[in-house]
């Protein structure tokens, strides 16, 4: 689905993405897990064609941004880390507007509203939505073109546990459609709850990758050392992160 080959992006002396190579197979739910500043947004924005790598190559379904932007915009659904909506139109109008960008008709919005559980809010002004509802709306906008690949940057950051779970439920509903998902998060619970493929990133580099089971098995010994003082006996993704970096994910 996506192939990232030795991709680099520096901002002056900050190595935001420092030589990343990754393949993402079709139909997979992958989490890019790492603390603030790990380089997650820079990496996904390069995949989304919003930022350009300094070097390296990115292919999506075998195509590149330089030649196939129109095609790629059609198959991709993206939600940025922060979405600015038009506050003075309604939820339904916002969806109609985005549907029109993709040449979709008025039948798209009701379907999306149902999926993101906002049907009752379709006549509400966007400025009156809660944070959780806004996040669901931005997810809905990403889904309006029935994307093959959905890329979400921190979809639940700052949400309370209930609002977070609602977003997770929506993403789980998409699985049977065969949609591929790439999401960034610094919540290990989110990576565990949704994704079978976990990429641990820090300081612009990929430190480890695998299923939660594979990672736990591979780092069991190191993680046990850092977890000594805690109650749990199971290896968590945070334990693994501490074993790899000496820091916690939320530090
Ligand atoms: N436009 C930019 N100019 C300068 N530094 C940037 C820019 N974008 C990101 N960075 C820096 O690159 C690093 C990675 O940032 P980012 O990709 O946003 O990480 P994450 O999304 O994992 O929090 C950080 O140190 C950040 O400050
Ligand atoms: Mg970010």
PDB file of C-alpha atoms and ligand atoms in Angstrom:
ATOM      1  CA  UNK A   1       0.000   0.000   0.000  1.00  0.00           C
ATOM      2  CA  UNK A   2       2.681   2.500   1.049  1.00  0.00           C
ATOM      3  CA  UNK A   3       6.388   2.207   0.621  1.00  0.00           C
ATOM      4  CA  UNK A   4       8.719   4.634   2.372  1.00  0.00           C
ATOM      5  CA  UNK A   5      12.338   4.309   1.348  1.00  0.00           C
ATOM      6  CA  UNK A   6      15.127   5.974   3.297  1.00  0.00           C
ATOM      7  CA  UNK A   7      13.131   9.180   3.796  1.00  0.00           C
ATOM      8  CA  UNK A   8      14.706  12.158   5.495  1.00  0.00           C
ATOM      9  CA  UNK A   9      13.424  15.580   6.491  1.00  0.00           C
ATOM     10  CA  UNK A  10      15.478  18.074   8.497  1.00  0.00           C
ATOM     11  CA  UNK A  11      14.497  21.505   9.777  1.00  0.00           C
ATOM     12  CA  UNK A  12      17.837  23.291  10.231  1.00  0.00           C
ATOM     13  CA  UNK A  13      19.485  21.165  12.917  1.00  0.00           C
ATOM     14  CA  UNK A  14      16.322  19.225  13.863  1.00  0.00           C
ATOM     15  CA  UNK A  15      16.261  15.780  12.332  1.00  0.00           C
ATOM     16  CA  UNK A  16      12.481  15.428  12.221  1.00  0.00           C
ATOM     17  CA  UNK A  17      12.584  12.270  10.084  1.00  0.00           C
ATOM     18  CA  UNK A  18      15.997  10.726   9.908  1.00  0.00           C
ATOM     19  CA  UNK A  19      16.224   7.934   7.382  1.00  0.00           C
ATOM     20  CA  UNK A  20      12.974   5.971   7.668  1.00  0.00           C
ATOM     21  CA  UNK A  21      12.249   2.876   5.590  1.00  0.00           C
ATOM     22  CA  UNK A  22       8.851   1.196   6.013  1.00  0.00           C
ATOM     23  CA  UNK A  23       6.440  -0.910   3.981  1.00  0.00           C
ATOM     24  CA  UNK A  24       2.739  -0.879   4.811  1.00  0.00           C
ATOM     25  CA  UNK A  25       0.755  -3.799   3.410  1.00  0.00           C
ATOM     26  CA  UNK A  26      -2.842  -3.420   2.205  1.00  0.00           C
ATOM     27  CA  UNK A  27      -5.681  -3.840   4.659  1.00  0.00           C
ATOM     28  CA  UNK A  28      -3.482  -3.328   7.713  1.00  0.00           C
ATOM     29  CA  UNK A  29      -4.173  -1.048  10.655  1.00  0.00           C
ATOM     30  CA  UNK A  30      -0.804   0.441  11.551  1.00  0.00           C
ATOM     31  CA  UNK A  31       0.019   2.755  14.461  1.00  0.00           C
ATOM     32  CA  UNK A  32       2.967   5.118  14.409  1.00  0.00           C
ATOM     33  CA  UNK A  33       3.551   5.331  18.142  1.00  0.00           C
ATOM     34  CA  UNK A  34       5.908   7.857  19.670  1.00  0.00           C
ATOM     35  CA  UNK A  35       6.087  10.822  22.035  1.00  0.00           C
ATOM     36  CA  UNK A  36       5.697  14.462  21.038  1.00  0.00           C
ATOM     37  CA  UNK A  37       8.432  15.485  18.646  1.00  0.00           C
ATOM     38  CA  UNK A  38       9.157  11.929  17.459  1.00  0.00           C
ATOM     39  CA  UNK A  39       8.575  12.958  13.843  1.00  0.00           C
ATOM     40  CA  UNK A  40       5.164  11.330  13.354  1.00  0.00           C
ATOM     41  CA  UNK A  41       3.427  14.339  11.815  1.00  0.00           C
ATOM     42  CA  UNK A  42       6.357  15.124   9.525  1.00  0.00           C
ATOM     43  CA  UNK A  43       6.425  11.522   8.309  1.00  0.00           C
ATOM     44  CA  UNK A  44       2.680  11.220   7.672  1.00  0.00           C
ATOM     45  CA  UNK A  45       2.525  14.658   6.033  1.00  0.00           C
ATOM     46  CA  UNK A  46       5.204  13.516   3.581  1.00  0.00           C
ATOM     47  CA  UNK A  47       3.152  10.396   2.866  1.00  0.00           C
ATOM     48  CA  UNK A  48       0.106  12.664   2.408  1.00  0.00           C
ATOM     49  CA  UNK A  49       1.953  14.813  -0.118  1.00  0.00           C
ATOM     50  CA  UNK A  50       1.775  17.895   2.109  1.00  0.00           C
ATOM     51  CA  UNK A  51       5.508  18.070   2.852  1.00  0.00           C
ATOM     52  CA  UNK A  52       8.361  17.068   0.575  1.00  0.00           C
ATOM     53  CA  UNK A  53      11.144  14.781   1.755  1.00  0.00           C
ATOM     54  CA  UNK A  54      14.693  16.181   1.597  1.00  0.00           C
ATOM     55  CA  UNK A  55      15.671  12.789   0.241  1.00  0.00           C
ATOM     56  CA  UNK A  56      14.304   9.294  -0.143  1.00  0.00           C
ATOM     57  CA  UNK A  57      11.193   8.024  -1.889  1.00  0.00           C
ATOM     58  CA  UNK A  58       7.519   7.515  -1.068  1.00  0.00           C
ATOM     59  CA  UNK A  59       5.191   5.383  -3.202  1.00  0.00           C
ATOM     60  CA  UNK A  60       1.491   4.808  -2.577  1.00  0.00           C
ATOM     61  CA  UNK A  61      -0.106   2.004  -4.574  1.00  0.00           C
ATOM     62  CA  UNK A  62       2.937   2.224  -6.770  1.00  0.00           C
ATOM     63  CA  UNK A  63       2.454   5.938  -7.511  1.00  0.00           C
ATOM     64  CA  UNK A  64       4.316   9.071  -6.451  1.00  0.00           C
ATOM     65  CA  UNK A  65       3.142  12.616  -5.635  1.00  0.00           C
ATOM     66  CA  UNK A  66       5.141  14.284  -8.395  1.00  0.00           C
ATOM     67  CA  UNK A  67       3.244  12.564 -11.220  1.00  0.00           C
ATOM     68  CA  UNK A  68       0.039  11.190  -9.754  1.00  0.00           C
ATOM     69  CA  UNK A  69      -1.346  13.765  -7.344  1.00  0.00           C
ATOM     70  CA  UNK A  70      -4.886  13.669  -8.806  1.00  0.00           C
ATOM     71  CA  UNK A  71      -5.048   9.906  -8.531  1.00  0.00           C
ATOM     72  CA  UNK A  72      -3.618   9.861  -5.021  1.00  0.00           C
ATOM     73  CA  UNK A  73      -6.021  12.533  -3.738  1.00  0.00           C
ATOM     74  CA  UNK A  74      -8.881  10.304  -4.884  1.00  0.00           C
ATOM     75  CA  UNK A  75      -7.775   7.160  -3.044  1.00  0.00           C
ATOM     76  CA  UNK A  76      -6.524   8.826   0.131  1.00  0.00           C
ATOM     77  CA  UNK A  77      -8.515  10.035   3.118  1.00  0.00           C
ATOM     78  CA  UNK A  78      -6.627  12.271   5.527  1.00  0.00           C
ATOM     79  CA  UNK A  79      -7.279  14.034   8.799  1.00  0.00           C
ATOM     80  CA  UNK A  80      -4.592  16.427   9.971  1.00  0.00           C
ATOM     81  CA  UNK A  81      -3.508  16.832  13.571  1.00  0.00           C
ATOM     82  CA  UNK A  82      -5.673  19.945  13.722  1.00  0.00           C
ATOM     83  CA  UNK A  83      -8.642  20.697  11.502  1.00  0.00           C
ATOM     84  CA  UNK A  84     -10.018  24.184  10.987  1.00  0.00           C
ATOM     85  CA  UNK A  85     -13.652  23.958  10.008  1.00  0.00           C
ATOM     86  CA  UNK A  86     -15.896  26.677   8.695  1.00  0.00           C
ATOM     87  CA  UNK A  87     -17.694  27.540  11.922  1.00  0.00           C
ATOM     88  CA  UNK A  88     -20.753  29.234  10.459  1.00  0.00           C
ATOM     89  CA  UNK A  89     -22.086  26.394   8.351  1.00  0.00           C
ATOM     90  CA  UNK A  90     -23.760  23.257   9.647  1.00  0.00           C
ATOM     91  CA  UNK A  91     -22.363  19.767  10.009  1.00  0.00           C
ATOM     92  CA  UNK A  92     -24.472  18.562   7.069  1.00  0.00           C
ATOM     93  CA  UNK A  93     -23.359  21.476   4.890  1.00  0.00           C
ATOM     94  CA  UNK A  94     -19.722  20.809   5.732  1.00  0.00           C
ATOM     95  CA  UNK A  95     -20.067  17.208   4.568  1.00  0.00           C
ATOM     96  CA  UNK A  96     -21.953  18.269   1.406  1.00  0.00           C
ATOM     97  CA  UNK A  97     -19.196  20.750   0.626  1.00  0.00           C
ATOM     98  CA  UNK A  98     -16.436  18.149   0.955  1.00  0.00           C
ATOM     99  CA  UNK A  99     -18.496  15.611  -0.988  1.00  0.00           C
ATOM    100  CA  UNK A 100     -18.707  18.129  -3.839  1.00  0.00           C
ATOM    101  CA  UNK A 101     -14.888  18.372  -3.940  1.00  0.00           C
ATOM    102  CA  UNK A 102     -14.841  14.692  -4.838  1.00  0.00           C
ATOM    103  CA  UNK A 103     -17.743  14.912  -7.270  1.00  0.00           C
ATOM    104  CA  UNK A 104     -20.033  13.049  -4.885  1.00  0.00           C
ATOM    105  CA  UNK A 105     -23.698  13.871  -4.554  1.00  0.00           C
ATOM    106  CA  UNK A 106     -25.973  14.778  -1.665  1.00  0.00           C
ATOM    107  CA  UNK A 107     -26.366  11.120  -0.720  1.00  0.00           C
ATOM    108  CA  UNK A 108     -22.831  10.988   0.698  1.00  0.00           C
ATOM    109  CA  UNK A 109     -23.489  13.097   3.806  1.00  0.00           C
ATOM    110  CA  UNK A 110     -26.286  10.988   5.377  1.00  0.00           C
ATOM    111  CA  UNK A 111     -24.187   7.853   5.017  1.00  0.00           C
ATOM    112  CA  UNK A 112     -21.179   9.500   6.692  1.00  0.00           C
ATOM    113  CA  UNK A 113     -23.322  11.088   9.417  1.00  0.00           C
ATOM    114  CA  UNK A 114     -24.595   7.656  10.329  1.00  0.00           C
ATOM    115  CA  UNK A 115     -21.073   6.229  10.391  1.00  0.00           C
ATOM    116  CA  UNK A 116     -19.663   9.009  12.609  1.00  0.00           C
ATOM    117  CA  UNK A 117     -22.788   9.051  14.804  1.00  0.00           C
ATOM    118  CA  UNK A 118     -23.617  12.687  14.115  1.00  0.00           C
ATOM    119  CA  UNK A 119     -26.960  12.359  12.335  1.00  0.00           C
ATOM    120  CA  UNK A 120     -28.706  14.246  15.127  1.00  0.00           C
ATOM    121  CA  UNK A 121     -26.233  17.093  14.802  1.00  0.00           C
ATOM    122  CA  UNK A 122     -26.558  17.553  11.052  1.00  0.00           C
ATOM    123  CA  UNK A 123     -28.294  20.927  11.453  1.00  0.00           C
ATOM    124  CA  UNK A 124     -25.949  22.192  14.192  1.00  0.00           C
ATOM    125  CA  UNK A 125     -23.383  24.841  13.448  1.00  0.00           C
ATOM    126  CA  UNK A 126     -19.873  23.441  13.517  1.00  0.00           C
ATOM    127  CA  UNK A 127     -18.849  26.015  16.130  1.00  0.00           C
ATOM    128  CA  UNK A 128     -21.297  24.443  18.582  1.00  0.00           C
ATOM    129  CA  UNK A 129     -19.777  20.955  18.461  1.00  0.00           C
ATOM    130  CA  UNK A 130     -17.814  19.435  21.337  1.00  0.00           C
ATOM    131  CA  UNK A 131     -14.176  18.508  20.800  1.00  0.00           C
ATOM    132  CA  UNK A 132     -15.108  14.849  20.388  1.00  0.00           C
ATOM    133  CA  UNK A 133     -17.761  15.685  17.799  1.00  0.00           C
ATOM    134  CA  UNK A 134     -15.306  17.854  15.878  1.00  0.00           C
ATOM    135  CA  UNK A 135     -12.855  14.955  15.788  1.00  0.00           C
ATOM    136  CA  UNK A 136     -15.602  12.683  14.479  1.00  0.00           C
ATOM    137  CA  UNK A 137     -16.503  15.260  11.844  1.00  0.00           C
ATOM    138  CA  UNK A 138     -12.903  15.500  10.686  1.00  0.00           C
ATOM    139  CA  UNK A 139     -12.885  11.696  10.465  1.00  0.00           C
ATOM    140  CA  UNK A 140     -16.099  11.902   8.434  1.00  0.00           C
ATOM    141  CA  UNK A 141     -14.506  14.372   6.022  1.00  0.00           C
ATOM    142  CA  UNK A 142     -11.583  11.996   5.584  1.00  0.00           C
ATOM    143  CA  UNK A 143     -14.049   9.220   4.720  1.00  0.00           C
ATOM    144  CA  UNK A 144     -16.256  11.104   2.277  1.00  0.00           C
ATOM    145  CA  UNK A 145     -14.492   9.702  -0.812  1.00  0.00           C
ATOM    146  CA  UNK A 146     -14.497   6.078   0.424  1.00  0.00           C
ATOM    147  CA  UNK A 147     -10.701   6.068   0.623  1.00  0.00           C
ATOM    148  CA  UNK A 148      -8.671   2.913   0.243  1.00  0.00           C
ATOM    149  CA  UNK A 149      -6.152   4.375   2.650  1.00  0.00           C
ATOM    150  CA  UNK A 150      -7.020   6.460   5.677  1.00  0.00           C
ATOM    151  CA  UNK A 151      -4.297   8.478   7.425  1.00  0.00           C
ATOM    152  CA  UNK A 152      -5.134  10.042  10.791  1.00  0.00           C
ATOM    153  CA  UNK A 153      -2.767  12.214  12.804  1.00  0.00           C
ATOM    154  CA  UNK A 154      -3.495  11.877  16.534  1.00  0.00           C
ATOM    155  CA  UNK A 155      -7.242  11.352  16.049  1.00  0.00           C
ATOM    156  CA  UNK A 156      -8.053  11.201  19.761  1.00  0.00           C
ATOM    157  CA  UNK A 157      -5.511  13.474  21.407  1.00  0.00           C
ATOM    158  CA  UNK A 158      -7.138  15.544  24.103  1.00  0.00           C
ATOM    159  CA  UNK A 159     -10.402  13.553  24.060  1.00  0.00           C
ATOM    160  CA  UNK A 160     -11.908  12.091  27.205  1.00  0.00           C
ATOM    161  CA  UNK A 161     -12.043   8.274  27.414  1.00  0.00           C
ATOM    162  CA  UNK A 162     -15.643   8.041  26.181  1.00  0.00           C
ATOM    163  CA  UNK A 163     -15.079  10.276  23.187  1.00  0.00           C
ATOM    164  CA  UNK A 164     -11.917   8.330  22.420  1.00  0.00           C
ATOM    165  CA  UNK A 165     -13.779   5.036  22.501  1.00  0.00           C
ATOM    166  CA  UNK A 166     -16.390   6.401  20.098  1.00  0.00           C
ATOM    167  CA  UNK A 167     -13.654   7.182  17.568  1.00  0.00           C
ATOM    168  CA  UNK A 168     -12.202   3.690  18.056  1.00  0.00           C
ATOM    169  CA  UNK A 169     -15.619   2.117  17.433  1.00  0.00           C
ATOM    170  CA  UNK A 170     -15.989   4.019  14.166  1.00  0.00           C
ATOM    171  CA  UNK A 171     -12.540   2.891  13.023  1.00  0.00           C
ATOM    172  CA  UNK A 172     -13.345  -0.709  13.921  1.00  0.00           C
ATOM    173  CA  UNK A 173     -16.523  -0.477  11.822  1.00  0.00           C
ATOM    174  CA  UNK A 174     -14.374   0.329   8.785  1.00  0.00           C
ATOM    175  CA  UNK A 175     -12.289  -2.797   8.983  1.00  0.00           C
ATOM    176  CA  UNK A 176     -14.605  -5.119   7.039  1.00  0.00           C
ATOM    177  CA  UNK A 177     -14.487  -2.663   4.098  1.00  0.00           C
ATOM    178  CA  UNK A 178     -10.807  -3.469   3.650  1.00  0.00           C
ATOM    179  CA  UNK A 179      -9.738   0.117   4.343  1.00  0.00           C
ATOM    180  CA  UNK A 180      -6.070   0.442   5.279  1.00  0.00           C
ATOM    181  CA  UNK A 181      -5.346   2.691   8.245  1.00  0.00           C
ATOM    182  CA  UNK A 182      -2.228   4.539   9.275  1.00  0.00           C
ATOM    183  CA  UNK A 183      -2.624   6.516  12.464  1.00  0.00           C
ATOM    184  CA  UNK A 184      -0.230   8.376  14.690  1.00  0.00           C
ATOM    185  CA  UNK A 185      -0.634   8.382  18.432  1.00  0.00           C
ATOM    186  CA  UNK A 186       1.245   8.772  21.664  1.00  0.00           C
ATOM    187  CA  UNK A 187      -1.340   6.651  23.504  1.00  0.00           C
ATOM    188  CA  UNK A 188      -0.208   3.065  23.813  1.00  0.00           C
ATOM    189  CA  UNK A 189      -3.820   2.074  24.580  1.00  0.00           C
ATOM    190  CA  UNK A 190      -4.867   3.403  21.188  1.00  0.00           C
ATOM    191  CA  UNK A 191      -2.188   1.486  19.319  1.00  0.00           C
ATOM    192  CA  UNK A 192      -3.108  -1.679  21.220  1.00  0.00           C
ATOM    193  CA  UNK A 193      -6.852  -1.299  20.866  1.00  0.00           C
ATOM    194  CA  UNK A 194      -6.880  -0.677  17.125  1.00  0.00           C
ATOM    195  CA  UNK A 195      -3.727  -1.760  15.378  1.00  0.00           C
ATOM    196  CA  UNK A 196      -2.140  -5.120  14.739  1.00  0.00           C
ATOM    197  CA  UNK A 197       0.953  -3.446  13.314  1.00  0.00           C
ATOM    198  CA  UNK A 198       2.871  -1.079  15.590  1.00  0.00           C
ATOM    199  CA  UNK A 199       5.810   1.099  14.588  1.00  0.00           C
ATOM    200  CA  UNK A 200       7.628   2.684  17.521  1.00  0.00           C
ATOM    201  CA  UNK A 201       9.295   5.985  16.581  1.00  0.00           C
ATOM    202  CA  UNK A 202      11.525   8.411  18.430  1.00  0.00           C
ATOM    203  CA  UNK A 203      13.747  11.280  17.309  1.00  0.00           C
ATOM    204  CA  UNK A 204      13.010  10.744  13.653  1.00  0.00           C
ATOM    205  CA  UNK A 205      13.876   7.069  13.636  1.00  0.00           C
ATOM    206  CA  UNK A 206      12.002   3.781  13.730  1.00  0.00           C
ATOM    207  CA  UNK A 207      13.081   1.887  16.844  1.00  0.00           C
ATOM    208  CA  UNK A 208      10.943  -1.229  16.588  1.00  0.00           C
ATOM    209  CA  UNK A 209       8.052  -2.697  14.670  1.00  0.00           C
ATOM    210  CA  UNK A 210       5.702  -5.632  15.043  1.00  0.00           C
ATOM    211  CA  UNK A 211       2.450  -6.817  16.561  1.00  0.00           C
ATOM    212  CA  UNK A 212       2.014  -6.127  20.262  1.00  0.00           C
ATOM    213  CA  UNK A 213       2.714  -9.814  20.913  1.00  0.00           C
ATOM    214  CA  UNK A 214       5.902  -9.806  18.844  1.00  0.00           C
ATOM    215  CA  UNK A 215       7.179  -6.628  20.481  1.00  0.00           C
ATOM    216  CA  UNK A 216       6.352  -7.860  23.979  1.00  0.00           C
ATOM    217  CA  UNK A 217       8.180 -11.138  23.319  1.00  0.00           C
ATOM    218  CA  UNK A 218      11.200  -9.451  21.746  1.00  0.00           C
ATOM    219  CA  UNK A 219      11.654  -6.918  24.552  1.00  0.00           C
ATOM    220  CA  UNK A 220      10.368  -8.988  27.489  1.00  0.00           C
ATOM    221  CA  UNK A 221      13.696  -9.067  29.318  1.00  0.00           C
ATOM    222  CA  UNK A 222      14.528  -5.355  28.929  1.00  0.00           C
ATOM    223  CA  UNK A 223      10.956  -4.328  29.711  1.00  0.00           C
ATOM    224  CA  UNK A 224      10.884  -6.449  32.865  1.00  0.00           C
ATOM    225  CA  UNK A 225      13.857  -4.487  34.197  1.00  0.00           C
ATOM    226  CA  UNK A 226      12.242  -1.102  33.784  1.00  0.00           C
ATOM    227  CA  UNK A 227       8.908  -2.343  35.088  1.00  0.00           C
ATOM    228  CA  UNK A 228      10.301  -3.730  38.330  1.00  0.00           C
ATOM    229  CA  UNK A 229       8.531  -1.266  40.587  1.00  0.00           C
ATOM    230  CA  UNK A 230       5.088  -1.573  39.025  1.00  0.00           C
ATOM    231  CA  UNK A 231       2.112  -3.802  39.707  1.00  0.00           C
ATOM    232  CA  UNK A 232       1.522  -5.261  36.282  1.00  0.00           C
ATOM    233  CA  UNK A 233       3.334  -8.329  35.057  1.00  0.00           C
ATOM    234  CA  UNK A 234       2.449  -7.850  31.439  1.00  0.00           C
ATOM    235  CA  UNK A 235       4.783  -6.005  29.119  1.00  0.00           C
ATOM    236  CA  UNK A 236       3.171  -2.799  27.890  1.00  0.00           C
ATOM    237  CA  UNK A 237       4.181  -0.717  24.891  1.00  0.00           C
ATOM    238  CA  UNK A 238       5.265   1.982  27.326  1.00  0.00           C
ATOM    239  CA  UNK A 239       7.577  -0.500  29.094  1.00  0.00           C
ATOM    240  CA  UNK A 240       9.077  -1.323  25.712  1.00  0.00           C
ATOM    241  CA  UNK A 241       9.478   2.371  24.924  1.00  0.00           C
ATOM    242  CA  UNK A 242      11.225   2.947  28.255  1.00  0.00           C
ATOM    243  CA  UNK A 243      13.497  -0.033  27.609  1.00  0.00           C
ATOM    244  CA  UNK A 244      14.402   1.429  24.205  1.00  0.00           C
ATOM    245  CA  UNK A 245      14.830   5.101  25.124  1.00  0.00           C
ATOM    246  CA  UNK A 246      14.911   5.538  28.904  1.00  0.00           C
ATOM    247  CA  UNK A 247      11.833   7.808  28.634  1.00  0.00           C
ATOM    248  CA  UNK A 248       8.085   7.322  28.862  1.00  0.00           C
ATOM    249  CA  UNK A 249       5.794   7.857  25.890  1.00  0.00           C
ATOM    250  CA  UNK A 250       4.004  10.743  27.577  1.00  0.00           C
ATOM    251  CA  UNK A 251       7.111  12.522  28.829  1.00  0.00           C
TER     252      UNK A 251
HETATM  253  N1  LIG B   1       8.059  23.289  10.210  1.00  0.00           N
HETATM  254  C1  LIG B   1       8.961  22.992  11.144  1.00  0.00           C
HETATM  255  N2  LIG B   1      10.004  23.803  11.409  1.00  0.00           N
HETATM  256  C2  LIG B   1      10.928  23.485  12.346  1.00  0.00           C
HETATM  257  N3  LIG B   1      10.884  22.371  13.102  1.00  0.00           N
HETATM  258  C3  LIG B   1       9.859  21.529  12.899  1.00  0.00           C
HETATM  259  C4  LIG B   1       8.846  21.781  11.921  1.00  0.00           C
HETATM  260  N4  LIG B   1       7.957  20.763  11.942  1.00  0.00           N
HETATM  261  C5  LIG B   1       8.394  19.917  12.887  1.00  0.00           C
HETATM  262  N5  LIG B   1       9.522  20.361  13.463  1.00  0.00           N
HETATM  263  C6  LIG B   1      10.304  19.680  14.516  1.00  0.00           C
HETATM  264  O1  LIG B   1      10.535  18.351  14.066  1.00  0.00           O
HETATM  265  C7  LIG B   1      10.399  17.432  15.148  1.00  0.00           C
HETATM  266  C8  LIG B   1       9.317  16.433  14.819  1.00  0.00           C
HETATM  267  O2  LIG B   1       8.067  17.089  14.829  1.00  0.00           O
HETATM  268  P1  LIG B   1       6.704  16.356  14.478  1.00  0.00           P
HETATM  269  O3  LIG B   1       6.861  15.661  13.180  1.00  0.00           O
HETATM  270  O4  LIG B   1       5.619  17.358  14.586  1.00  0.00           O
HETATM  271  O5  LIG B   1       6.611  15.274  15.642  1.00  0.00           O
HETATM  272  P2  LIG B   1       5.335  14.550  16.293  1.00  0.00           P
HETATM  273  O6  LIG B   1       4.199  14.672  15.321  1.00  0.00           O
HETATM  274  O7  LIG B   1       5.787  13.152  16.520  1.00  0.00           O
HETATM  275  O8  LIG B   1       5.062  15.261  17.583  1.00  0.00           O
HETATM  276  C9  LIG B   1      10.120  18.270  16.380  1.00  0.00           C
HETATM  277  O9  LIG B   1      11.339  18.519  17.040  1.00  0.00           O
HETATM  278  C10 LIG B   1       9.531  19.536  15.813  1.00  0.00           C
HETATM  279  O10 LIG B   1       9.752  20.631  16.670  1.00  0.00           O
HETATM  280 MG1  LIG B   2       2.319  15.387  15.573  1.00  0.00          MG
END
